[in-house]
mmCIF file of C-alpha atoms and ligand atoms in Angstrom:
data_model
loop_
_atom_site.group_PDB
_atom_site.id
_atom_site.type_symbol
_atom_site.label_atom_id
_atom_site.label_comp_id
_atom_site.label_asym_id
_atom_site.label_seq_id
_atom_site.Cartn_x
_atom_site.Cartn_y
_atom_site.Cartn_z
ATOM 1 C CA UNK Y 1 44.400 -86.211 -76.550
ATOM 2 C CA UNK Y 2 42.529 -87.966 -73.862
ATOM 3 C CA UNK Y 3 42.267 -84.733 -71.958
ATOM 4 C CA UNK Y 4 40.158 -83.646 -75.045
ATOM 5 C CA UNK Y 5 38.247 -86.455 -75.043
ATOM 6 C CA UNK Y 6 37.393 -86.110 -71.609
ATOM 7 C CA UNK Y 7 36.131 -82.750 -71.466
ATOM 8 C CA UNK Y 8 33.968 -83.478 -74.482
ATOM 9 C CA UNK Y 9 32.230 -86.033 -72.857
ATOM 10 C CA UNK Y 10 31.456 -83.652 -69.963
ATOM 11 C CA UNK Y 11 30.344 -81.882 -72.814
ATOM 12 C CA UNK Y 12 27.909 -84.376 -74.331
ATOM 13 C CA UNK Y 13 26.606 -84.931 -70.834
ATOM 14 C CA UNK Y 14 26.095 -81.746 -69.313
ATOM 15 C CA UNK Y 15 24.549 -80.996 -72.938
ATOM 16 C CA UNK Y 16 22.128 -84.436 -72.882
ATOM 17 C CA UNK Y 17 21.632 -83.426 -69.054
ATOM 18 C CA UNK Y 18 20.341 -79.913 -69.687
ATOM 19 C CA UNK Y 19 18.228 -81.282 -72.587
ATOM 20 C CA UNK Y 20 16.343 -83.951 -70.237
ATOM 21 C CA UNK Y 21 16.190 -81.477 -67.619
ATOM 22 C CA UNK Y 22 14.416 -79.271 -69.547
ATOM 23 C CA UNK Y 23 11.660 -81.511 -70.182
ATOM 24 C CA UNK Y 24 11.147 -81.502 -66.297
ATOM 25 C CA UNK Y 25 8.419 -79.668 -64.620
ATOM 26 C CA UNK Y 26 4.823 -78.488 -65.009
ATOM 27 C CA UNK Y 27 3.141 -75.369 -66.032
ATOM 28 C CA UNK Y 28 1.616 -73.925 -63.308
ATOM 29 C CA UNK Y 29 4.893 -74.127 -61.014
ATOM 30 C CA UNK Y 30 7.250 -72.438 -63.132
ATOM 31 C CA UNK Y 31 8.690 -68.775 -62.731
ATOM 32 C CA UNK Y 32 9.369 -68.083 -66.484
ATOM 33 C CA UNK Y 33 5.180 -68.630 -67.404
ATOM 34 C CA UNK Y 34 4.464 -65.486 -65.126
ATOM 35 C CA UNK Y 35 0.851 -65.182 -64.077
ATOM 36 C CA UNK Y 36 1.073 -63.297 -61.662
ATOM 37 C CA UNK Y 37 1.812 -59.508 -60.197
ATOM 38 C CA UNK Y 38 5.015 -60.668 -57.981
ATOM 39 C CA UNK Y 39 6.223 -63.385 -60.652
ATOM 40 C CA UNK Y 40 6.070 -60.704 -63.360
ATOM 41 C CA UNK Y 41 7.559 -58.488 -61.886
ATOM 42 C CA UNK Y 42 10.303 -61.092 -60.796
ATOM 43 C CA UNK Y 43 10.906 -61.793 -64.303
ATOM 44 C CA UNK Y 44 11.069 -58.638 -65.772
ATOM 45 C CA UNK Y 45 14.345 -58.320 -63.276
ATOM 46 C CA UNK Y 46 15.402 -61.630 -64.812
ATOM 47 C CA UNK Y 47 14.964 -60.346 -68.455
ATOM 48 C CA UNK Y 48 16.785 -57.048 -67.682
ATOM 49 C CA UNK Y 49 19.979 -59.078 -66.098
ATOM 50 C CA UNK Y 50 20.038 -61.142 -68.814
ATOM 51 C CA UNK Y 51 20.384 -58.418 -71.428
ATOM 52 C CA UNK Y 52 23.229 -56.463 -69.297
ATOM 53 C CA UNK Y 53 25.093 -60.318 -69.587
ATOM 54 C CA UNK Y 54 24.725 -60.886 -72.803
ATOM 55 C CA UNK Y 55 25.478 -57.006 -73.384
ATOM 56 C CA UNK Y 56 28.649 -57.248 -71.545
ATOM 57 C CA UNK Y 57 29.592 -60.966 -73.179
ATOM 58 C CA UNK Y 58 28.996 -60.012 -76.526
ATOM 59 C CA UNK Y 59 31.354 -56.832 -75.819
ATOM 60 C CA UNK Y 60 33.707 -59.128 -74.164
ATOM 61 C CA UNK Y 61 34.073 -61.720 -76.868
ATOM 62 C CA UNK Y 62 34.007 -59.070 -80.065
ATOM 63 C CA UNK Y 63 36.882 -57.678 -78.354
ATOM 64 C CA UNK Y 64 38.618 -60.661 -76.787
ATOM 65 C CA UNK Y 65 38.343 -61.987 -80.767
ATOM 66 C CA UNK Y 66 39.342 -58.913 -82.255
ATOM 67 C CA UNK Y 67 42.520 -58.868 -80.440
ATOM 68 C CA UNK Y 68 43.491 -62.263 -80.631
ATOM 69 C CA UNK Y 69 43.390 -61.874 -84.375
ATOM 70 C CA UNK Y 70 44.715 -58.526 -84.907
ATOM 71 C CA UNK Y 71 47.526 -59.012 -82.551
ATOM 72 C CA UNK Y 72 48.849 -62.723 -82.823
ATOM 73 C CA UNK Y 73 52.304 -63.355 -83.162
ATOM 74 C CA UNK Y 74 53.442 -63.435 -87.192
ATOM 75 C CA UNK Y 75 55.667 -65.044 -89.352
ATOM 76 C CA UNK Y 76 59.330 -63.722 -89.533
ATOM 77 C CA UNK Y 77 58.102 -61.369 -86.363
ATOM 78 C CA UNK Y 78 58.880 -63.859 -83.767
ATOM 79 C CA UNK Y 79 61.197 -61.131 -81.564
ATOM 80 C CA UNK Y 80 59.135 -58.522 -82.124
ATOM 81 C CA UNK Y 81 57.799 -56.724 -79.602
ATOM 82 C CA UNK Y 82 55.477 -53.800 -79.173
ATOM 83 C CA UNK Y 83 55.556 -50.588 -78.018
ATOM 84 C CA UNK Y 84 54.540 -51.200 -74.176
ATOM 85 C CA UNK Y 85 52.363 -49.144 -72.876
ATOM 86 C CA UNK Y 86 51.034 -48.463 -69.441
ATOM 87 C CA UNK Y 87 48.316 -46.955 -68.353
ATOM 88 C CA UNK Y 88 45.365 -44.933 -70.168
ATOM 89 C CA UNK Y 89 43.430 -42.638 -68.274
ATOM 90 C CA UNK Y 90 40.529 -42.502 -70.774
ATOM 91 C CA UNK Y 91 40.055 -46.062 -70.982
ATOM 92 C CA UNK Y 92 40.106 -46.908 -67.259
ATOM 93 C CA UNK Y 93 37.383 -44.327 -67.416
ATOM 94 C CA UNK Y 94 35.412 -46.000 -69.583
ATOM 95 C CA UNK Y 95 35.688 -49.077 -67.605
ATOM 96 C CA UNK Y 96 34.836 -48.298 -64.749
ATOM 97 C CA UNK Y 97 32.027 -45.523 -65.593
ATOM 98 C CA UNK Y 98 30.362 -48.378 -67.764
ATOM 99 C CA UNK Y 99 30.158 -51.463 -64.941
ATOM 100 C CA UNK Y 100 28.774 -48.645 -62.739
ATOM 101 C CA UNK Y 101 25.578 -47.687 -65.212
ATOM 102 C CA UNK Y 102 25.256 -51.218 -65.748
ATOM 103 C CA UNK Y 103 24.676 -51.967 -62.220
ATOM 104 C CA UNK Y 104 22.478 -49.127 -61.411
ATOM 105 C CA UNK Y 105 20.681 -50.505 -64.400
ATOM 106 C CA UNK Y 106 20.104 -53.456 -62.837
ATOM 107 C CA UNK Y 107 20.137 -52.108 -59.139
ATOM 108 C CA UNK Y 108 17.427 -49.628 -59.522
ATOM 109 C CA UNK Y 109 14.769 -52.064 -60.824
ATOM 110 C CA UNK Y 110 16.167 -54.781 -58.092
ATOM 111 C CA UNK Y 111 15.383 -52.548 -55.193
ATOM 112 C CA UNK Y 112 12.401 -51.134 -56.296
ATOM 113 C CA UNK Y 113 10.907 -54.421 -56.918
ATOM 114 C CA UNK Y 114 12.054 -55.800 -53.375
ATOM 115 C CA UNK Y 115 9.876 -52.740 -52.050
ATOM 116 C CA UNK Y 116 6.664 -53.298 -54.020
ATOM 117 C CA UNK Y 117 7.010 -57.270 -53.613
ATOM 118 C CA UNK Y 118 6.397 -56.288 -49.600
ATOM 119 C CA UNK Y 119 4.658 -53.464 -50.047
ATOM 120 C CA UNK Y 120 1.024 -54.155 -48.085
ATOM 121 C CA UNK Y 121 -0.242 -50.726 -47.627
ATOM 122 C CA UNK Y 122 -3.462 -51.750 -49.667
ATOM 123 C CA UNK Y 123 -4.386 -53.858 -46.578
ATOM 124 C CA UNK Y 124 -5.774 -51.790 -44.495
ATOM 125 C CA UNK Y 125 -8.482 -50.257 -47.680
ATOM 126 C CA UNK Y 126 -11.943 -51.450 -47.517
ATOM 127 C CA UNK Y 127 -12.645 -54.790 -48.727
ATOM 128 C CA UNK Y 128 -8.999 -55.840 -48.887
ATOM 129 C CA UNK Y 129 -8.246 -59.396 -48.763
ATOM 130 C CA UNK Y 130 -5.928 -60.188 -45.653
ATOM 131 C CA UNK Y 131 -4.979 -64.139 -45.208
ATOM 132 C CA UNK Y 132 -2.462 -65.101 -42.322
ATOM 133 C CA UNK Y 133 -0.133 -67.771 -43.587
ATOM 134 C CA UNK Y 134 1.170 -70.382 -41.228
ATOM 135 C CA UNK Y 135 3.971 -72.689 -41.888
ATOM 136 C CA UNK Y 136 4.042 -75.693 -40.162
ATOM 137 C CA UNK Y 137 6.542 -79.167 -40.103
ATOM 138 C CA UNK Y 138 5.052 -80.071 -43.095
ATOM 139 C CA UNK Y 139 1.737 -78.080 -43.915
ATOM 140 C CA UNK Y 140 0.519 -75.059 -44.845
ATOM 141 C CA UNK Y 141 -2.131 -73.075 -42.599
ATOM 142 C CA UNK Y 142 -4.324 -70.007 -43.947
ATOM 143 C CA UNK Y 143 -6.264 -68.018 -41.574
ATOM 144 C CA UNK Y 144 -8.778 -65.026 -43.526
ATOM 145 C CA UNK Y 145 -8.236 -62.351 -41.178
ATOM 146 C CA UNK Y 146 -11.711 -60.565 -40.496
ATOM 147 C CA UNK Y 147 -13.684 -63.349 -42.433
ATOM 148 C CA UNK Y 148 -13.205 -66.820 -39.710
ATOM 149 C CA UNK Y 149 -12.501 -68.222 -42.287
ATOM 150 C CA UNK Y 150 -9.383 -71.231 -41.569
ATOM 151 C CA UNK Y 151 -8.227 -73.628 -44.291
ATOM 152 C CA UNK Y 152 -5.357 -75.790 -44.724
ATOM 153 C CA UNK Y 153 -3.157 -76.617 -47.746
ATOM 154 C CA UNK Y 154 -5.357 -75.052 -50.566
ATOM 155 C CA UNK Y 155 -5.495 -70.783 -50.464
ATOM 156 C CA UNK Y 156 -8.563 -69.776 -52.227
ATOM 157 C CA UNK Y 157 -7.980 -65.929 -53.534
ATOM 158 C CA UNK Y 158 -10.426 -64.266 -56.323
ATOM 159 C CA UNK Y 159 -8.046 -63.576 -59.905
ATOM 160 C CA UNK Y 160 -7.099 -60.040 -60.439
ATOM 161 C CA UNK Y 161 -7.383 -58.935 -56.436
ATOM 162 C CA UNK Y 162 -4.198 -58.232 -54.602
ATOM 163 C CA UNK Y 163 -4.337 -60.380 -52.021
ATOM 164 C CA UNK Y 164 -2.374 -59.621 -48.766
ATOM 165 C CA UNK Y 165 -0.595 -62.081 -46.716
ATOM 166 C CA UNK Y 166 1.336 -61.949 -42.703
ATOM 167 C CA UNK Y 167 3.546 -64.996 -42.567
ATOM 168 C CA UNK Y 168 4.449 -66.434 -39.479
ATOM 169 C CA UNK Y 169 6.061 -70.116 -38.423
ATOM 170 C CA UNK Y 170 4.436 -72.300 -35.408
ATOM 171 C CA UNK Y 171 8.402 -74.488 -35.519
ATOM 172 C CA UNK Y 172 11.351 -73.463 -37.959
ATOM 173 C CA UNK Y 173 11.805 -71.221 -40.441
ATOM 174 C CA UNK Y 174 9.811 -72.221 -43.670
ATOM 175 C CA UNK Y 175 9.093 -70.601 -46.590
ATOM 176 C CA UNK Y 176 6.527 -69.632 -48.899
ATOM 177 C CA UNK Y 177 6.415 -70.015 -53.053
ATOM 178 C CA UNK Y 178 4.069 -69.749 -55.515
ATOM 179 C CA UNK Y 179 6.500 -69.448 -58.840
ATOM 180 C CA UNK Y 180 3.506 -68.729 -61.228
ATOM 181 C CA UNK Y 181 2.308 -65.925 -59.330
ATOM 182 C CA UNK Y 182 4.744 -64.634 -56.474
ATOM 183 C CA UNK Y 183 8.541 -64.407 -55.329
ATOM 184 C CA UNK Y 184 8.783 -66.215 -52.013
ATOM 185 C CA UNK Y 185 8.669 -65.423 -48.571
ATOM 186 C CA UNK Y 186 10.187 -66.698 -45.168
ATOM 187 C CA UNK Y 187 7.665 -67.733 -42.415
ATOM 188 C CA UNK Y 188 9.451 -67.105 -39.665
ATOM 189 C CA UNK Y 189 8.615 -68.493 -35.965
ATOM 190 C CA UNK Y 190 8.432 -65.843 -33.129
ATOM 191 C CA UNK Y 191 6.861 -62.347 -33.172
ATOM 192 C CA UNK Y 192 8.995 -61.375 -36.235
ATOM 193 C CA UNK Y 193 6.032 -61.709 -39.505
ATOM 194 C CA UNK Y 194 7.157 -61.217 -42.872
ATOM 195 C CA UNK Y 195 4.214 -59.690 -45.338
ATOM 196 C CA UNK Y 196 3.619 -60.507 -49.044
ATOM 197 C CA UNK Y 197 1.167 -59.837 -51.764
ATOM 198 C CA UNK Y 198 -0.053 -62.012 -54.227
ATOM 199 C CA UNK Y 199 -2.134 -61.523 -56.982
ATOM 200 C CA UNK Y 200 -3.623 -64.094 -59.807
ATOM 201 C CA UNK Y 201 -3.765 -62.810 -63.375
ATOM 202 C CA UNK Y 202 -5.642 -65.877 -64.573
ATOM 203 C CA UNK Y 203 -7.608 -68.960 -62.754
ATOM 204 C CA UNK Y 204 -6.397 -71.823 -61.896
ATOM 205 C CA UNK Y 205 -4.674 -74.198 -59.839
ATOM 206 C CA UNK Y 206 -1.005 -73.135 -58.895
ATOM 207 C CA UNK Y 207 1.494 -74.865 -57.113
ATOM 208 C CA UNK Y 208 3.662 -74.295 -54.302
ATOM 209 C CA UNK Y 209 6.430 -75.191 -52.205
ATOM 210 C CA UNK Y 210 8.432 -74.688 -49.649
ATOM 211 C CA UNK Y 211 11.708 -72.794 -50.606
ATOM 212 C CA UNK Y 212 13.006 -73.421 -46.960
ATOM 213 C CA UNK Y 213 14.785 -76.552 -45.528
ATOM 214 C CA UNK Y 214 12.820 -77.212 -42.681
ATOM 215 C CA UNK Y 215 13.465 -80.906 -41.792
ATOM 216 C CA UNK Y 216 13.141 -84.148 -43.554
ATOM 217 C CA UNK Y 217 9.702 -83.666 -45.376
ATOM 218 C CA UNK Y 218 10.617 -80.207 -46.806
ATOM 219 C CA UNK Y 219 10.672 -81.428 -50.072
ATOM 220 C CA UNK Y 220 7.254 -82.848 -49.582
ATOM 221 C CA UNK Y 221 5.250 -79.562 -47.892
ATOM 222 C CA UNK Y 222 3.201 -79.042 -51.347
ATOM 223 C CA UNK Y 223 0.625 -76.446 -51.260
ATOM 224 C CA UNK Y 224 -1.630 -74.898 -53.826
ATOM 225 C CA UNK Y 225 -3.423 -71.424 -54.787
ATOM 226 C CA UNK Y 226 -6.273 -71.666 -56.347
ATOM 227 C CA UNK Y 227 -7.311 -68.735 -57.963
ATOM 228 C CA UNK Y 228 -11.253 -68.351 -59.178
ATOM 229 C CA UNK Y 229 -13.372 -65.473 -60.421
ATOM 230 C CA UNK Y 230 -14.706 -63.007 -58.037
ATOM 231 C CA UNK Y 231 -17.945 -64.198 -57.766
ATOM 232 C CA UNK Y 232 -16.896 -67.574 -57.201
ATOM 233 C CA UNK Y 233 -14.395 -66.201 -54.597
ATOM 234 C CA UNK Y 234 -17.757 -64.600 -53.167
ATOM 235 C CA UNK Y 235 -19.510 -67.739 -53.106
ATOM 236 C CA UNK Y 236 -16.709 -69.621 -51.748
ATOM 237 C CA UNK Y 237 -16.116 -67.590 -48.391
ATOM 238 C CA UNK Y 238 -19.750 -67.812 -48.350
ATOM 239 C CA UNK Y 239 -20.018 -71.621 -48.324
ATOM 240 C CA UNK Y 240 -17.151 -71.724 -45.948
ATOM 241 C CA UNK Y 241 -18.657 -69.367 -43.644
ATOM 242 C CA UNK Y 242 -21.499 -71.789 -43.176
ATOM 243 C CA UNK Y 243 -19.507 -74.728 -42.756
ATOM 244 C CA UNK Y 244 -21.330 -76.534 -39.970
ATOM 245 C CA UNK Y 245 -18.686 -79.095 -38.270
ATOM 246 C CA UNK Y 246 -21.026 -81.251 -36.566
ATOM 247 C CA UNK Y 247 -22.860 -82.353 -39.810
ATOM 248 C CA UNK Y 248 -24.142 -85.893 -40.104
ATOM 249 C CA UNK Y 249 -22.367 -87.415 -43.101
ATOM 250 C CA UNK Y 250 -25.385 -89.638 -44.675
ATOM 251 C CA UNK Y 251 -23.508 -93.061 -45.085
ATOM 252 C CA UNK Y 252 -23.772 -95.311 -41.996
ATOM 253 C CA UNK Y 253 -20.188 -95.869 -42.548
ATOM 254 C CA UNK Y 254 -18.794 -92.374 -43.261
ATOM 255 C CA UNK Y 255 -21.304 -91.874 -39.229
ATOM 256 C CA UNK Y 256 -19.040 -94.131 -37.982
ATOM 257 C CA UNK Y 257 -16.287 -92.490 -39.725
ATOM 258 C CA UNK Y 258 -16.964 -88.752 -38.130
ATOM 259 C CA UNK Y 259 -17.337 -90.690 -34.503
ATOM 260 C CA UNK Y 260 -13.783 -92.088 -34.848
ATOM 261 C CA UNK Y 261 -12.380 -88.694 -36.173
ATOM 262 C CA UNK Y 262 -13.871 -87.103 -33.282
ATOM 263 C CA UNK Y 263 -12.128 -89.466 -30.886
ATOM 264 C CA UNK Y 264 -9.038 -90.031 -32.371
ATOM 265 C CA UNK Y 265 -8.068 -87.073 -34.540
ATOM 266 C CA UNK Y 266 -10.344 -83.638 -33.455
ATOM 267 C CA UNK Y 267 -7.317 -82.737 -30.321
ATOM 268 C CA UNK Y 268 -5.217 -81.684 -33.494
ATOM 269 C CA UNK Y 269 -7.796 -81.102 -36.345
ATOM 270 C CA UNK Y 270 -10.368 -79.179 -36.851
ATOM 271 C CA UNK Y 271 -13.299 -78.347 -39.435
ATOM 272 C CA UNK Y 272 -15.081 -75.203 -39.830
ATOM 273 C CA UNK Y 273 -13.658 -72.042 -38.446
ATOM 274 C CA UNK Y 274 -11.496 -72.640 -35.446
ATOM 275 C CA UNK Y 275 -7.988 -71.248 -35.450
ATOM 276 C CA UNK Y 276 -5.328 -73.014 -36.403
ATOM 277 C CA UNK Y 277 -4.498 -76.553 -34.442
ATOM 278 C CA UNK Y 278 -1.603 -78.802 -34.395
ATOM 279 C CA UNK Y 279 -2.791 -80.340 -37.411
ATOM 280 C CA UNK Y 280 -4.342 -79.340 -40.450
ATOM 281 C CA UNK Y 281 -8.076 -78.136 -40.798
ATOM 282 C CA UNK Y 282 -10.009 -80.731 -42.535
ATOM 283 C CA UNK Y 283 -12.367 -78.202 -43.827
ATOM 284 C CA UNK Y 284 -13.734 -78.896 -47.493
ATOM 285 C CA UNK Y 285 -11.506 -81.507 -47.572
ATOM 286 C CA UNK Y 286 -13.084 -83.647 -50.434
ATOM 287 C CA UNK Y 287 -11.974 -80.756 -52.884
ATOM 288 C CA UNK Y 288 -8.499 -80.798 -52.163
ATOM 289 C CA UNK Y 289 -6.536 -81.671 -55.220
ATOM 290 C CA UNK Y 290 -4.263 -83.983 -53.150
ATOM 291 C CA UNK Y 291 -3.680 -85.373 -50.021
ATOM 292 C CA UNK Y 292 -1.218 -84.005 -47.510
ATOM 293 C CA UNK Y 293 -0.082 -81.871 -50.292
ATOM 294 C CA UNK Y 294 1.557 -84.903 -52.271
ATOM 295 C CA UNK Y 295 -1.202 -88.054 -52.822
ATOM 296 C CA UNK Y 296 -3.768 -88.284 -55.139
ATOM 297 C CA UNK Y 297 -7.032 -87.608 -53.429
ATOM 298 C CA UNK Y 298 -8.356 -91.557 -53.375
ATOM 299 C CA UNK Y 299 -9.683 -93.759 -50.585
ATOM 300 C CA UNK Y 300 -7.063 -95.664 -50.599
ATOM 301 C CA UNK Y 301 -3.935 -92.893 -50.205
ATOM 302 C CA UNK Y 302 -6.096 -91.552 -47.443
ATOM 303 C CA UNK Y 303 -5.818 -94.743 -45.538
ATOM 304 C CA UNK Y 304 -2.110 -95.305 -46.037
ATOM 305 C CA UNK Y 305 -1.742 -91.693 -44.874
ATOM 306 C CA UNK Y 306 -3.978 -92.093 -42.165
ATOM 307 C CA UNK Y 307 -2.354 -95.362 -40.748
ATOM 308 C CA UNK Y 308 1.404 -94.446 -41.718
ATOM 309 C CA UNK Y 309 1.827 -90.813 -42.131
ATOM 310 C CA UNK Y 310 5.477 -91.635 -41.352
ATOM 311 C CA UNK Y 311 6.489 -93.458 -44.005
ATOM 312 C CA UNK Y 312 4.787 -90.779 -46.871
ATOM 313 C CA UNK Y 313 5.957 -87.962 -45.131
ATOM 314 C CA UNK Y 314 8.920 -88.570 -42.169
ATOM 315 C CA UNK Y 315 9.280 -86.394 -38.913
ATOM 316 C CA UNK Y 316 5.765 -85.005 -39.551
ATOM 317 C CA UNK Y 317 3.797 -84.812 -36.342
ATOM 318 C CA UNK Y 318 1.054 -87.123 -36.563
ATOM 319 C CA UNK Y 319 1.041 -90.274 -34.884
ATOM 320 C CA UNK Y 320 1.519 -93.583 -37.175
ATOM 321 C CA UNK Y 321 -1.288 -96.442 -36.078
ATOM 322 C CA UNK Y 322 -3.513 -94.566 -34.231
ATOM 323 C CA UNK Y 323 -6.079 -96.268 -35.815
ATOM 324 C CA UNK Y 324 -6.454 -99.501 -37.376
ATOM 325 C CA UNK Y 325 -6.963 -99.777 -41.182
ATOM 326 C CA UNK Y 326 -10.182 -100.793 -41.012
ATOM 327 C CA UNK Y 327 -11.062 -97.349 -38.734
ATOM 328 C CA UNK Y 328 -8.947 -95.636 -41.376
ATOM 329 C CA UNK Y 329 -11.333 -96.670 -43.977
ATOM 330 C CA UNK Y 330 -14.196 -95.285 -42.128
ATOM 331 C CA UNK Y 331 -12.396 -92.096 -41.260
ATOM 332 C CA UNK Y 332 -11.512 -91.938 -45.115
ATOM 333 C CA UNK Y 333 -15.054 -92.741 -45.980
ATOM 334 C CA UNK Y 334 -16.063 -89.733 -43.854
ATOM 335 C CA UNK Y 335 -13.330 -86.964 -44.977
ATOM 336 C CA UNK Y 336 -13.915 -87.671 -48.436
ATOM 337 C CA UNK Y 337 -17.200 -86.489 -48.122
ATOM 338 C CA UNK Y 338 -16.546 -83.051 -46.470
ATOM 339 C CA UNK Y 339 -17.496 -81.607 -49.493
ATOM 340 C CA UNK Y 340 -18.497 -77.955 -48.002
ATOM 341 C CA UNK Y 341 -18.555 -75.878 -51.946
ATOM 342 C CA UNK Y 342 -19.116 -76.442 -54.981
ATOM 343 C CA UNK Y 343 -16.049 -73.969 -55.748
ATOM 344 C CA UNK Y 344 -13.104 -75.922 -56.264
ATOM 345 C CA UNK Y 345 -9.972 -76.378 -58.507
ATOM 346 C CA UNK Y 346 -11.810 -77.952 -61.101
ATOM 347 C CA UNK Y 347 -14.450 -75.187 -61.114
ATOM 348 C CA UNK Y 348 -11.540 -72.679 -61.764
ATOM 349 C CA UNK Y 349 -11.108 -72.140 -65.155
ATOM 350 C CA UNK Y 350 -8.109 -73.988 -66.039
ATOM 351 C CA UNK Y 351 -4.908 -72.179 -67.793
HETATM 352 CU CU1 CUA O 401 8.906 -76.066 -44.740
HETATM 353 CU CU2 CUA O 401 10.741 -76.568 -46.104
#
């Protein structure tokens, strides 16, 4: 009796667990609300397995049931028993010709999707769109091959483009996902560079993640693509072409701001085009939807990130009080106003 009782109150909580749990989450990080080319595709595979279950279940049970019925023991028949019977040629046939069309069913699809999920042969066609991603301990780093164009953290791509992307790793192996819009991808460190398309079917804001335990902050290296309409696409790399990195800011403060940045924090970051430093590039970093991939973009989360970027995010690589927090106010006061386009996630039409 209390062996009943206990598995139904695994039950009840597995059953109130999955109910909560379901309630967990946001839109624009979730694989099942494709919009994208490699997420669509991705669940189209999940759709087809889940048929060939249920196909095989339902199969399973209707016979299971039919059997248990048909052949339970009956009254008065107690010592009966049936004619034994071994072997059946056609049957074992039939099971093992049907698991085998089931899985190339399933197999089929699976492989050719794996293919076309890597498949960058469009990159080398005029105009294409090639972006090399970095992963770093715990950001993300996106260089627009052709364009000198570098950003950190937020990947700008025009809707409707196939986008193509070489992944590589400056430290351990991380890895790259957009649910919304694209399977995911290892970044791996070393000469060996994974490639991946992407492709938006709608703007917006989409988030990602790495899929990769890569040291304590893995959970925290956020990232986003933000996908616009071509022309704003256009008018972004524009803008961020013409990024000038030496710009007076026009607050006396956010002056004094820039002159401590360049002192303190310019031998790992960088704004405008230069490649990729230890750091993140600071580039248009007013439009960021968050900070470090995880705060809300206010004054005062920039200062507690500036002074202990240990304590938000743990084992990442920039020094804790390197500045004071009244310096980290003016450095704030400066970043906040690298405001280098007026394309940003807000702009992009929101799904
Ligand atoms: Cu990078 Cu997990």
């Amino acid at each position: 009796m209390k062996g009943w009782m206990g598995k139904f109150r695994m039950l009840f909580l597995f059953g109130a667990l999955s109910l909560i749990l379901s309630g967990c989450g946001v839109d624009n990080i979730s694989a099942l609300k494709p919009e994208g080319y490699g997420s669509e595709l991705l669940f189209d595979l999940m759709l087809i397995s889940i048929a060939i279950m249920l196909f095989v279940f339902v199969i399973v049970m209707a016979i299971y049931t039919f059997v248990i019925i048909r052949y339970r023991q009956k009254k008065g028949q107690e010592d009966y028993i049936p004619k034994q019977t071994e072997g059946n040629k056609a049957l074992e046939i039939i099971w093992t010709v049907i698991p085998i069309i089931l899985l190339l069913v399933l197999a089929v699809p699976t492989v050719q999707a794996t293919f076309d999920l890597a498949d960058n042969s469009g990159s080398e066609e005029e105009g294409a769109i090639n972006i090399e991603v970095t992963g770093n301990q715990y950001w993300w780093h996106f260089n627009y091959k052709g364009q000198e164009i570098s950003t950190s953290q937020d990947l700008y791509i025009p809707k409707d483009k196939r986008v193509h992307l070489t992944m590589k790793s400056t430290d351990v192996i991380h890895s790259f996902w957009v649910p919304s819009i694209a399977g995911k991808m290892d970044t791996n460190p070393g000469d060996n560079q994974n490639t991946m398309s992407l492709e938006a079917y709608e703007e917006g804001e989409y988030l990602g993640q790495c899929a990769e335990l890569c040291g304590p902050s893995h959970s925290l290296m956020d990232f986003r693509v933000i996908a616009v309409s071509q022309e704003e696409f256009d008018q972004w790399v524009e803008d961020m072409k013409n990024v000038d990195p030496e710009a007076q800011p026009e607050s006396d403060v956010a002056r004094e701001g820039q002159e401590l940045f360049n002192n303190n924090c310019m031998s790992c970051h960088a704004i405008g085009s230069a490649p990729a430093g230890v750091g993140p590039n600071m580039t248009n970093f007013a439009n960021r939807s968050k900070i470090a991939g995880i705060l809300d973009p206010t004054k005062e989360n920039l200062v507690d990130w500036i002074v202990h970027p240990d304590e938000i995010k743990p084992g990442n690589q920039m020094p804790s009080n390197l500045v004071n927090e009244d310096e980290a106010e003016k450095i704030a006061e400066y970043l906040l106003q690298l405001d280098h386009t007026d394309v940003t996630p807000e702009s992009a039409e929101q799904n």
